[in-house]
Tab-separated table of C-alpha atoms in Angstrom:
chain	number	residue	atom	x	y	z
A	156	MET	CA	-30.184	-129.111	-85.164
A	157	ALA	CA	-29.764	-127.468	-81.579
A	158	ARG	CA	-32.663	-126.085	-79.955
A	159	THR	CA	-32.087	-123.000	-77.910
A	160	ARG	CA	-34.226	-119.740	-76.871
A	161	PRO	CA	-33.858	-116.513	-75.043
A	162	SER	CA	-34.512	-116.991	-71.300
A	163	ARG	CA	-36.608	-114.481	-69.918
A	164	GLY	CA	-38.241	-116.247	-66.742
A	165	ALA	CA	-41.725	-117.066	-66.609
A	166	THR	CA	-43.553	-113.490	-67.143
A	167	PRO	CA	-46.635	-112.554	-68.753
A	168	SER	CA	-44.596	-110.987	-71.354
A	169	SER	CA	-42.700	-114.240	-72.350
A	170	ARG	CA	-45.126	-115.996	-74.545
A	171	SER	CA	-43.579	-119.442	-73.782
A	172	ALA	CA	-41.138	-118.833	-71.111
A	173	SER	CA	-40.089	-122.104	-69.521
A	174	PRO	CA	-38.220	-122.576	-66.025
A	175	THR	CA	-35.005	-124.026	-67.764
A	176	GLY	CA	-34.774	-121.194	-70.437
A	177	ARG	CA	-34.996	-123.679	-73.141
A	178	LEU	CA	-37.565	-124.426	-75.852
A	179	SER	CA	-40.842	-125.746	-74.400
A	180	PRO	CA	-40.874	-129.734	-74.650
A	181	GLY	CA	-43.407	-129.452	-77.649
A	182	ILE	CA	-40.600	-128.082	-79.853
A	183	THR	CA	-39.006	-130.982	-81.810
A	184	ASP	CA	-36.139	-131.825	-83.834
A	185	HIS	CA	-38.369	-131.790	-87.115
A	186	GLY	CA	-38.232	-128.018	-87.058
A	187	ALA	CA	-40.083	-124.596	-85.938
A	188	GLY	CA	-43.635	-125.288	-85.263
A	189	ALA	CA	-43.762	-128.874	-84.754
A	190	THR	CA	-45.366	-129.420	-81.304
A	191	ASP	CA	-46.585	-132.090	-79.202
A	192	GLN	CA	-50.450	-132.639	-78.382
A	193	GLY	CA	-51.353	-130.473	-75.545
A	194	ALA	CA	-47.791	-128.832	-74.889
A	195	ASP	CA	-46.946	-125.261	-74.135
A	196	THR	CA	-46.574	-124.056	-77.663
A	197	ALA	CA	-44.251	-121.312	-79.053
A	198	VAL	CA	-43.851	-119.711	-82.460
A	199	THR	CA	-40.177	-120.125	-83.628
A	200	ARG	CA	-37.853	-119.448	-86.217
A	201	GLU	CA	-34.416	-120.911	-87.289
A	202	LEU	CA	-31.088	-119.353	-86.015
A	203	HIS	CA	-28.468	-118.877	-88.880
A	204	LEU	CA	-24.906	-118.064	-88.577
A	205	SER	CA	-23.764	-115.461	-90.891
A	206	ALA	CA	-20.016	-114.235	-91.360
A	207	ALA	CA	-19.272	-110.886	-90.472
A	208	ASP	CA	-16.277	-110.472	-93.009
A	209	ASP	CA	-18.753	-109.870	-95.444
A	210	PRO	CA	-20.985	-107.106	-93.953
A	211	LEU	CA	-23.125	-106.312	-96.959
A	212	ARG	CA	-24.546	-109.738	-97.022
A	213	LEU	CA	-24.743	-109.827	-93.282
A	214	SER	CA	-26.554	-106.699	-93.731
A	215	ARG	CA	-29.181	-108.222	-95.931
A	216	ALA	CA	-29.640	-110.976	-93.632
A	217	ILE	CA	-30.283	-108.856	-90.509
A	218	GLU	CA	-32.645	-106.915	-92.694
A	219	HIS	CA	-34.506	-110.169	-93.725
A	220	ALA	CA	-34.583	-111.167	-90.078
A	221	ILE	CA	-36.183	-107.811	-88.758
A	222	GLU	CA	-38.650	-107.824	-91.393
A	223	GLY	CA	-39.582	-111.416	-90.620
A	224	ARG	CA	-38.502	-112.605	-94.202
A	225	GLY	CA	-35.838	-114.494	-92.969
A	226	PRO	CA	-34.165	-116.595	-90.055
A	227	ALA	CA	-32.626	-115.136	-87.048
A	228	VAL	CA	-29.090	-114.106	-87.503
A	229	GLN	CA	-25.890	-114.562	-85.301
A	230	PRO	CA	-22.885	-112.700	-86.739
A	231	PHE	CA	-19.634	-114.424	-86.220
A	232	ALA	CA	-15.887	-113.799	-87.120
A	233	VAL	CA	-14.740	-116.558	-89.465
A	234	GLY	CA	-11.970	-118.527	-87.944
A	235	ARG	CA	-13.035	-117.803	-84.374
A	236	ALA	CA	-14.658	-120.464	-81.802
A	237	LEU	CA	-18.376	-119.826	-82.089
A	238	SER	CA	-20.564	-119.406	-78.787
A	239	THR	CA	-23.407	-121.573	-80.072
A	240	GLY	CA	-23.652	-123.608	-77.027
A	241	PRO	CA	-22.768	-127.226	-76.616
A	242	GLY	CA	-20.422	-128.455	-79.082
A	243	ALA	CA	-19.298	-124.923	-80.170
A	244	ALA	CA	-16.688	-125.188	-82.805
A	245	HIS	CA	-14.660	-123.104	-85.481
A	246	SER	CA	-16.577	-122.532	-88.604
A	247	SER	CA	-15.956	-120.532	-91.862
A	248	SER	CA	-19.667	-121.249	-93.302
A	249	ILE	CA	-22.043	-118.670	-94.198
A	250	ASP	CA	-25.886	-119.009	-93.582
A	251	ASP	CA	-25.304	-122.218	-91.231
A	252	ALA	CA	-28.354	-123.311	-89.323
A	253	THR	CA	-27.458	-123.518	-85.662
A	254	GLY	CA	-30.591	-123.802	-83.900
A	255	VAL	CA	-34.283	-122.585	-83.301
A	256	VAL	CA	-35.338	-119.606	-81.270
A	257	GLU	CA	-38.350	-117.904	-80.447
A	258	ASP	CA	-39.857	-115.744	-83.430
A	259	GLU	CA	-39.277	-112.406	-81.603
A	260	VAL	CA	-35.371	-113.032	-81.995
A	261	ALA	CA	-33.832	-111.191	-84.703
A	262	VAL	CA	-30.202	-111.244	-83.920
A	263	VAL	CA	-28.120	-113.094	-81.457
A	264	ILE	CA	-24.881	-111.321	-80.362
A	265	ALA	CA	-22.162	-113.554	-78.720
A	266	THR	CA	-20.327	-111.561	-76.085
A	267	SER	CA	-18.277	-111.937	-73.121
A	268	GLY	CA	-17.245	-108.274	-72.406
A	269	SER	CA	-13.629	-107.216	-71.574
A	270	SER	CA	-13.035	-109.887	-68.839
A	271	GLY	CA	-16.115	-111.844	-68.229
A	272	TYR	CA	-18.373	-114.794	-68.905
A	273	PRO	CA	-19.690	-115.856	-72.276
A	274	LYS	CA	-23.074	-115.354	-73.239
A	275	ARG	CA	-25.563	-114.657	-76.109
A	276	VAL	CA	-27.592	-111.941	-76.377
A	277	ALA	CA	-30.935	-112.204	-77.887
A	278	LEU	CA	-32.171	-109.188	-79.672
A	279	SER	CA	-35.628	-108.352	-81.016
A	280	ALA	CA	-36.646	-106.460	-84.328
A	281	SER	CA	-38.240	-103.952	-81.975
A	282	ALA	CA	-35.551	-103.241	-79.844
A	283	LEU	CA	-33.033	-102.987	-82.724
A	284	LEU	CA	-35.103	-100.372	-84.652
A	285	ALA	CA	-35.964	-98.577	-81.451
A	286	SER	CA	-32.319	-97.918	-80.779
A	287	ALA	CA	-31.351	-97.060	-84.463
A	288	ARG	CA	-34.395	-94.564	-84.893
A	289	ALA	CA	-33.456	-92.830	-81.192
A	290	THR	CA	-30.003	-92.481	-82.804
A	291	GLN	CA	-30.998	-91.011	-85.864
A	292	SER	CA	-33.053	-88.397	-83.929
A	293	ALA	CA	-30.257	-87.652	-81.560
A	294	ILE	CA	-27.521	-87.036	-83.836
A	295	GLY	CA	-29.135	-85.194	-86.809
A	296	GLY	CA	-31.041	-87.444	-89.097
A	297	PRO	CA	-30.345	-90.218	-91.646
A	298	GLY	CA	-27.284	-90.520	-93.278
A	299	ARG	CA	-24.478	-93.049	-94.519
A	300	TRP	CA	-22.480	-94.949	-91.932
A	301	VAL	CA	-18.860	-96.048	-92.288
A	302	LEU	CA	-18.683	-99.501	-90.556
A	303	ALA	CA	-15.277	-99.374	-88.832
A	304	MET	CA	-16.067	-101.801	-85.864
A	305	PRO	CA	-16.459	-105.646	-86.233
A	306	ALA	CA	-19.682	-106.596	-87.475
A	307	HIS	CA	-20.129	-109.287	-85.091
A	308	TYR	CA	-20.067	-107.117	-82.202
A	309	VAL	CA	-23.245	-105.120	-81.372
A	310	ALA	CA	-21.684	-101.671	-82.248
A	311	GLY	CA	-20.931	-103.139	-86.011
A	312	VAL	CA	-24.368	-104.611	-85.854
A	313	GLN	CA	-26.084	-101.230	-84.929
A	314	VAL	CA	-24.098	-99.491	-87.914
A	315	LEU	CA	-25.943	-101.938	-90.115
A	316	VAL	CA	-29.174	-101.556	-88.724
A	317	ARG	CA	-28.821	-97.592	-88.821
A	318	SER	CA	-28.160	-98.148	-92.332
A	319	ILE	CA	-31.409	-100.098	-92.927
A	320	VAL	CA	-33.319	-97.468	-91.285
A	321	ALA	CA	-31.882	-94.590	-92.963
A	322	GLY	CA	-32.188	-96.698	-96.433
A	323	THR	CA	-28.517	-96.250	-97.128
A	324	ALA	CA	-25.874	-98.663	-98.158
A	325	PRO	CA	-23.161	-98.876	-95.179
A	326	VAL	CA	-19.611	-98.444	-96.422
A	327	PRO	CA	-17.226	-101.058	-94.777
A	328	LEU	CA	-13.323	-100.611	-94.664
A	329	ALA	CA	-11.401	-101.939	-97.758
A	330	GLY	CA	-9.943	-105.287	-96.390
A	331	GLY	CA	-12.048	-105.367	-93.362
A	332	ALA	CA	-9.111	-104.096	-91.095
A	333	PHE	CA	-9.016	-100.863	-89.597
A	334	GLY	CA	-6.300	-98.386	-90.838
A	335	ILE	CA	-5.942	-94.689	-91.770
A	336	GLU	CA	-6.053	-95.086	-95.541
A	337	ALA	CA	-8.980	-97.461	-95.409
A	338	PHE	CA	-10.700	-95.179	-93.056
A	339	THR	CA	-10.294	-92.123	-95.129
A	340	ALA	CA	-11.300	-93.934	-98.295
A	341	ALA	CA	-14.520	-95.017	-96.615
A	342	VAL	CA	-15.253	-91.610	-95.148
A	343	ALA	CA	-14.855	-89.836	-98.789
A	344	GLU	CA	-17.325	-92.497	-100.103
A	345	ALA	CA	-19.652	-92.124	-97.446
A	346	ARG	CA	-19.959	-88.227	-97.776
A	347	SER	CA	-21.035	-88.400	-101.297
A	348	GLY	CA	-23.747	-85.680	-100.977
A	349	GLN	CA	-25.378	-86.703	-97.597
A	350	ARG	CA	-24.785	-86.682	-93.803
A	351	SER	CA	-22.235	-89.236	-92.714
A	352	TYR	CA	-21.278	-90.959	-89.501
A	353	THR	CA	-19.427	-93.720	-87.966
A	354	ALA	CA	-18.957	-95.572	-84.628
A	355	LEU	CA	-15.434	-95.964	-82.972
A	356	VAL	CA	-13.680	-96.950	-79.817
A	357	PRO	CA	-11.582	-94.341	-78.209
A	358	ALA	CA	-8.182	-96.010	-79.146
A	359	GLN	CA	-9.234	-95.585	-82.803
A	360	VAL	CA	-10.255	-92.039	-82.473
A	361	ALA	CA	-6.470	-91.543	-80.790
A	362	ARG	CA	-5.019	-93.432	-83.661
A	363	LEU	CA	-6.789	-91.101	-86.169
A	364	LEU	CA	-6.201	-87.776	-84.430
A	365	ASP	CA	-2.322	-88.549	-84.613
A	366	ASP	CA	-2.613	-88.718	-88.427
A	367	ASP	CA	-3.225	-85.509	-90.534
A	368	ARG	CA	-5.314	-87.654	-92.926
A	369	GLY	CA	-7.163	-89.200	-89.997
A	370	ARG	CA	-7.988	-86.056	-88.450
A	371	GLY	CA	-9.240	-84.439	-91.687
A	372	ALA	CA	-11.536	-87.756	-92.194
A	373	LEU	CA	-12.915	-87.355	-88.772
A	374	ALA	CA	-13.637	-83.903	-88.846
A	375	ALA	CA	-15.435	-84.399	-92.244
A	376	LEU	CA	-18.213	-86.542	-90.666
A	377	ASP	CA	-21.200	-85.117	-89.119
A	378	ALA	CA	-20.804	-87.054	-86.090
A	379	VAL	CA	-18.695	-89.688	-84.677
A	380	ILE	CA	-20.231	-91.997	-81.813
A	381	VAL	CA	-17.544	-93.313	-79.379
A	382	GLY	CA	-18.264	-96.018	-76.919
A	383	GLY	CA	-16.950	-99.245	-75.680
A	384	GLN	CA	-15.265	-97.649	-72.655
A	385	ALA	CA	-14.984	-94.045	-71.125
A	386	VAL	CA	-13.688	-91.409	-73.198
A	387	PRO	CA	-10.916	-89.177	-71.409
A	388	SER	CA	-11.394	-85.496	-71.573
A	389	VAL	CA	-7.837	-85.338	-73.171
A	390	LEU	CA	-9.254	-87.176	-76.047
A	391	ARG	CA	-12.469	-85.147	-76.160
A	392	ASP	CA	-10.380	-81.893	-76.136
A	393	ARG	CA	-8.062	-83.158	-79.000
A	394	ALA	CA	-11.112	-83.947	-81.042
A	395	ALA	CA	-12.777	-80.674	-80.455
A	396	ALA	CA	-9.593	-78.814	-81.382
A	397	ALA	CA	-9.748	-80.652	-84.580
A	398	GLY	CA	-13.156	-79.762	-85.237
A	399	VAL	CA	-14.487	-83.433	-84.738
A	400	ARG	CA	-17.779	-83.932	-83.241
A	401	LEU	CA	-17.642	-86.643	-80.838
A	402	VAL	CA	-20.662	-88.269	-79.130
A	403	ARG	CA	-20.198	-90.425	-76.206
A	404	SER	CA	-22.230	-93.599	-76.180
A	405	TYR	CA	-23.225	-95.623	-73.006
A	406	GLY	CA	-24.725	-98.998	-73.637
A	407	SER	CA	-24.008	-102.699	-74.383
A	408	SER	CA	-25.250	-105.719	-76.208
A	409	GLU	CA	-28.101	-105.961	-73.631
A	410	THR	CA	-29.327	-102.509	-74.508
A	411	ALA	CA	-29.144	-103.009	-78.355
A	412	GLY	CA	-25.982	-100.828	-78.290
A	413	GLY	CA	-25.485	-97.332	-77.043
A	414	CYS	CA	-28.692	-95.835	-75.214
A	415	VAL	CA	-27.342	-92.896	-73.291
A	416	TYR	CA	-25.485	-90.096	-75.535
A	417	ASP	CA	-23.397	-87.827	-73.868
A	418	GLY	CA	-25.101	-88.679	-70.557
A	419	ARG	CA	-28.600	-87.999	-71.727
A	420	PRO	CA	-30.889	-91.164	-72.533
A	421	LEU	CA	-32.117	-91.815	-75.867
A	422	ASP	CA	-35.892	-91.372	-76.620
A	423	GLY	CA	-37.813	-93.814	-74.659
A	424	VAL	CA	-34.722	-95.136	-72.530
A	425	THR	CA	-35.134	-94.641	-68.787
A	426	VAL	CA	-32.015	-94.628	-66.366
A	427	ARG	CA	-32.536	-95.172	-62.549
A	428	LEU	CA	-30.031	-95.848	-59.670
A	429	VAL	CA	-30.729	-98.932	-57.331
A	430	ASP	CA	-28.349	-99.017	-54.510
A	431	GLY	CA	-25.726	-96.841	-56.505
A	432	GLU	CA	-26.188	-99.430	-59.652
A	433	ILE	CA	-27.150	-97.825	-62.983
A	434	ARG	CA	-30.149	-99.693	-64.418
A	435	ILE	CA	-31.823	-99.129	-67.675
A	436	GLY	CA	-35.339	-99.440	-69.055
A	437	GLY	CA	-37.054	-98.889	-72.219
A	438	PRO	CA	-37.581	-100.433	-75.857
A	439	THR	CA	-34.120	-101.204	-76.523
A	440	LEU	CA	-33.785	-104.042	-73.978
A	441	ALA	CA	-32.485	-107.326	-75.200
A	442	LEU	CA	-35.063	-110.287	-74.764
A	443	GLY	CA	-32.600	-112.321	-72.563
A	444	TYR	CA	-29.832	-114.908	-72.880
A	445	LEU	CA	-30.191	-117.828	-74.819
A	446	ASP	CA	-30.140	-121.005	-72.714
A	447	ASP	CA	-29.598	-119.117	-69.364
A	448	ALA	CA	-32.892	-118.680	-67.499
A	449	ASP	CA	-31.098	-118.018	-63.963
A	450	ARG	CA	-28.924	-115.200	-65.515
A	451	THR	CA	-31.730	-113.717	-67.345
A	452	ALA	CA	-33.711	-113.352	-64.337
A	453	ALA	CA	-31.040	-111.933	-62.427
A	454	VAL	CA	-29.727	-109.253	-65.064
A	455	PHE	CA	-33.384	-108.448	-66.377
A	456	PRO	CA	-35.467	-107.932	-63.087
A	457	GLU	CA	-39.208	-106.800	-63.498
A	458	ASP	CA	-41.059	-104.542	-61.140
A	459	ALA	CA	-44.209	-102.305	-61.029
A	460	ASP	CA	-42.277	-99.918	-63.510
A	461	GLY	CA	-41.535	-102.421	-65.967
A	462	ARG	CA	-38.477	-104.467	-66.934
A	463	TRP	CA	-34.914	-103.199	-66.284
A	464	PHE	CA	-31.421	-104.249	-67.222
A	465	ARG	CA	-28.916	-104.373	-64.429
A	466	THR	CA	-25.818	-102.677	-65.879
A	467	GLY	CA	-23.332	-103.723	-63.139
A	468	ASP	CA	-21.958	-100.135	-63.319
A	469	THR	CA	-22.049	-97.471	-60.692
A	470	GLY	CA	-22.682	-93.936	-61.216
A	471	THR	CA	-24.858	-90.970	-60.545
A	472	ILE	CA	-27.528	-88.795	-62.185
A	473	ASP	CA	-27.395	-85.297	-61.565
A	474	ASP	CA	-29.943	-82.555	-61.070
A	475	GLN	CA	-30.201	-81.947	-64.923
A	476	GLY	CA	-30.699	-85.860	-65.542
A	477	VAL	CA	-27.329	-86.412	-66.708
A	478	VAL	CA	-26.005	-89.944	-66.143
A	479	HIS	CA	-22.230	-89.979	-64.929
A	480	VAL	CA	-20.711	-93.527	-65.229
A	481	PHE	CA	-18.122	-94.416	-62.541
A	482	GLY	CA	-17.153	-97.977	-63.586
A	483	ARG	CA	-17.996	-101.678	-62.939
A	484	ILE	CA	-19.117	-102.521	-59.493
A	485	ASP	CA	-17.090	-105.640	-59.528
A	486	ASN	CA	-13.707	-103.841	-60.681
A	487	VAL	CA	-12.712	-103.176	-57.031
A	488	ILE	CA	-9.832	-104.286	-55.311
A	489	VAL	CA	-9.228	-103.867	-51.614
A	490	SER	CA	-5.925	-102.348	-50.837
A	491	GLY	CA	-4.985	-101.803	-47.190
A	492	GLY	CA	-8.417	-102.396	-46.227
A	493	VAL	CA	-9.829	-99.670	-48.707
A	494	ASN	CA	-12.366	-100.448	-51.421
A	495	VAL	CA	-10.592	-98.843	-54.761
A	496	SER	CA	-12.495	-98.729	-58.048
A	497	LEU	CA	-9.958	-99.517	-60.703
A	498	ASP	CA	-12.295	-97.865	-63.309
A	499	ARG	CA	-11.950	-94.415	-61.351
A	500	VAL	CA	-8.495	-94.744	-61.049
A	501	GLU	CA	-7.886	-95.379	-64.820
A	502	ALA	CA	-10.193	-92.390	-65.583
A	503	ALA	CA	-8.009	-90.398	-63.321
A	504	VAL	CA	-4.787	-91.603	-64.842
A	505	ARG	CA	-6.170	-91.078	-68.472
A	506	GLU	CA	-6.277	-87.382	-67.613
A	507	ARG	CA	-2.610	-87.258	-67.768
A	508	PRO	CA	-0.765	-86.217	-70.927
A	509	GLY	CA	0.382	-89.197	-72.860
A	510	LEU	CA	-2.006	-91.683	-70.965
A	511	ASP	CA	-5.121	-91.506	-72.628
A	512	SER	CA	-4.967	-95.068	-73.530
A	513	ALA	CA	-3.587	-96.504	-70.248
A	514	VAL	CA	-4.977	-99.599	-68.564
A	515	VAL	CA	-5.476	-99.988	-64.742
A	516	VAL	CA	-5.739	-103.364	-63.189
A	517	GLY	CA	-4.974	-104.738	-59.798
A	518	ALA	CA	-2.144	-106.801	-59.038
A	519	ALA	CA	-1.299	-108.796	-55.712
A	520	ASP	CA	1.014	-106.767	-53.061
A	521	PRO	CA	2.396	-108.426	-49.865
A	522	ARG	CA	1.935	-105.387	-47.933
A	523	TRP	CA	-1.284	-103.878	-48.963
A	524	GLY	CA	-3.024	-107.036	-50.333
A	525	SER	CA	-3.844	-105.518	-53.826
A	526	VAL	CA	-2.637	-102.477	-55.553
A	527	PRO	CA	-3.521	-100.517	-58.825
A	528	VAL	CA	-1.036	-100.801	-61.505
A	529	VAL	CA	-0.740	-98.725	-64.871
A	530	ALA	CA	-0.263	-100.492	-67.935
A	531	VAL	CA	0.985	-98.697	-71.127
A	532	ASP	CA	2.039	-99.535	-74.532
A	533	ALA	CA	5.855	-99.304	-74.959
A	534	ALA	CA	5.442	-96.384	-77.475
A	535	ALA	CA	3.555	-94.160	-74.948
A	536	PRO	CA	5.676	-90.968	-74.091
A	537	ALA	CA	7.527	-91.170	-70.742
A	538	VAL	CA	5.776	-90.240	-67.731
A	539	SER	CA	6.679	-89.627	-64.132
A	540	LEU	CA	5.048	-92.184	-61.640
A	541	SER	CA	5.166	-89.800	-58.735
A	542	GLU	CA	3.220	-87.140	-60.798
A	543	VAL	CA	0.581	-89.637	-61.656
A	544	ARG	CA	0.390	-90.956	-57.902
A	545	ASP	CA	-0.035	-87.366	-56.683
A	546	ALA	CA	-2.579	-86.601	-59.167
A	547	VAL	CA	-4.635	-89.870	-58.350
A	548	GLU	CA	-4.237	-89.055	-54.776
A	549	ARG	CA	-5.752	-85.409	-54.958
A	550	GLU	CA	-8.740	-86.891	-56.612
A	551	LEU	CA	-9.180	-90.294	-55.150
A	552	GLY	CA	-6.959	-90.675	-51.975
A	553	VAL	CA	-4.057	-92.388	-50.784
A	554	ALA	CA	-5.136	-96.075	-51.420
A	555	ALA	CA	-6.021	-95.369	-54.969
A	556	ARG	CA	-2.449	-94.234	-56.003
A	557	PRO	CA	-0.783	-96.595	-58.655
A	558	ALA	CA	1.997	-98.614	-57.335
A	559	ARG	CA	3.854	-98.826	-60.657
A	560	ILE	CA	3.785	-98.106	-64.373
A	561	VAL	CA	4.369	-101.168	-66.537
A	562	ARG	CA	5.346	-100.594	-70.092
A	563	LEU	CA	4.024	-103.467	-72.521
A	564	ALA	CA	5.133	-104.190	-75.937
A	565	GLU	CA	1.660	-103.956	-77.009
A	566	LEU	CA	-1.405	-103.678	-75.142
A	567	PRO	CA	-3.785	-106.602	-75.645
A	568	LEU	CA	-6.945	-105.805	-76.989
A	569	LEU	CA	-10.082	-107.523	-77.628
A	570	GLY	CA	-11.658	-107.631	-81.236
A	571	THR	CA	-13.937	-104.499	-80.244
A	572	GLY	CA	-10.976	-102.665	-79.631
A	573	LYS	CA	-11.401	-102.459	-75.926
A	574	PRO	CA	-8.358	-103.373	-73.855
A	575	ASP	CA	-8.331	-107.272	-72.730
A	576	ARG	CA	-8.265	-106.654	-69.170
A	577	SER	CA	-7.626	-110.203	-67.922
A	578	ALA	CA	-4.618	-110.406	-70.264
A	579	VAL	CA	-3.146	-107.070	-69.071
A	580	ALA	CA	-3.584	-108.481	-65.212
A	581	ARG	CA	-1.671	-111.594	-66.291
A	582	LEU	CA	1.159	-109.449	-67.840
A	583	VAL	CA	1.662	-107.050	-64.990
A	584	ALA	CA	1.248	-109.575	-62.012
A	585	PRO	CA	4.566	-109.958	-59.920
A	586	PRO	CA	6.498	-113.070	-60.533
A	587	ARG	CA	5.549	-115.897	-57.955
A	588	PRO	CA	8.453	-116.547	-55.547
A	589	GLU	CA	10.143	-119.799	-56.183
A	590	GLU	CA	8.762	-122.640	-53.930
């Protein structure tokens, strides 16, 4: 059995932290709690895999993990490669034991973001519950949740945890795949005499708003949490016109999901800026990354005010305490010697009619070094490049103007519904000249 643990560095709050980020030497392959004489001991539990295609069973496993009545849980998508450390492989098993972790760990989320580095985020029961309870308080009280996101991602896991906190059964989509009919049927079931909610990404909201049944289902819910990426004002306006209450969510696996709603930190959450970077503190923070002490120490620094998560995002906090997120610090190109935030270009592009799902990436350019390029789905309406360039220039300057608009047969998406930016960048890259 593999041995692994969340890496939090050698700090007073880390009961058995080790410089390597792995289990202390006293934990043996004989199982949790076996120690060598005189070793730095740690209380541990097993980590089990649980298939996300059976969300009700997964929900029970998470509930047992939170209550301390069962092993820690790592949800996974059946048939996908598992991020479980060395020797990761495909699996279709449920409740496979994959390692031993600290007793504090309740759920492990395997994630790589939209363009990044694979990692496993260890979340405690207290972080998951703090997030779920704060969400419940922020959106109007307990209710029944429609599970329309993959249950192996933090957004799906939090739908299950919020249901546990509310004492209600989550309503998964029939067949497990997102679609208009499955979503409307799930909403009808969830609305049986109680408040009802769901969590979606902007692309799902846009698809539902394009359909009469979808609009009706969205409007019937008491709140729709939307996260994963920025929500264009065009989409917000469409939702408002349809009577849909959208709640914009900002957060990540490292914060147990969304922790800032409509720019306001949830109860107990603190947001501050350090050199322009958004940092988050509070009870929803993850314990760290399994088997990656260096990354944990870099991403979760501690100071006299507590422990913080470095989001890697830029933004501001206005005089009313509202958080405004601009985009990734590292999603920047240098075009003609000028730093250009691709996230800010994308936000400006998405304000144009018909471009609310556009993706902006950087592409090599022989004159400017790198330029923004807009990628859209082939089904998107025709748009004028000159009008888009003019609109972006007015807001962000000449260097930010997109060089071209590329129509793709289909925009590549991750399982979360977010755009796969690495794949988009490959598709829009100019052809290399022949050698």
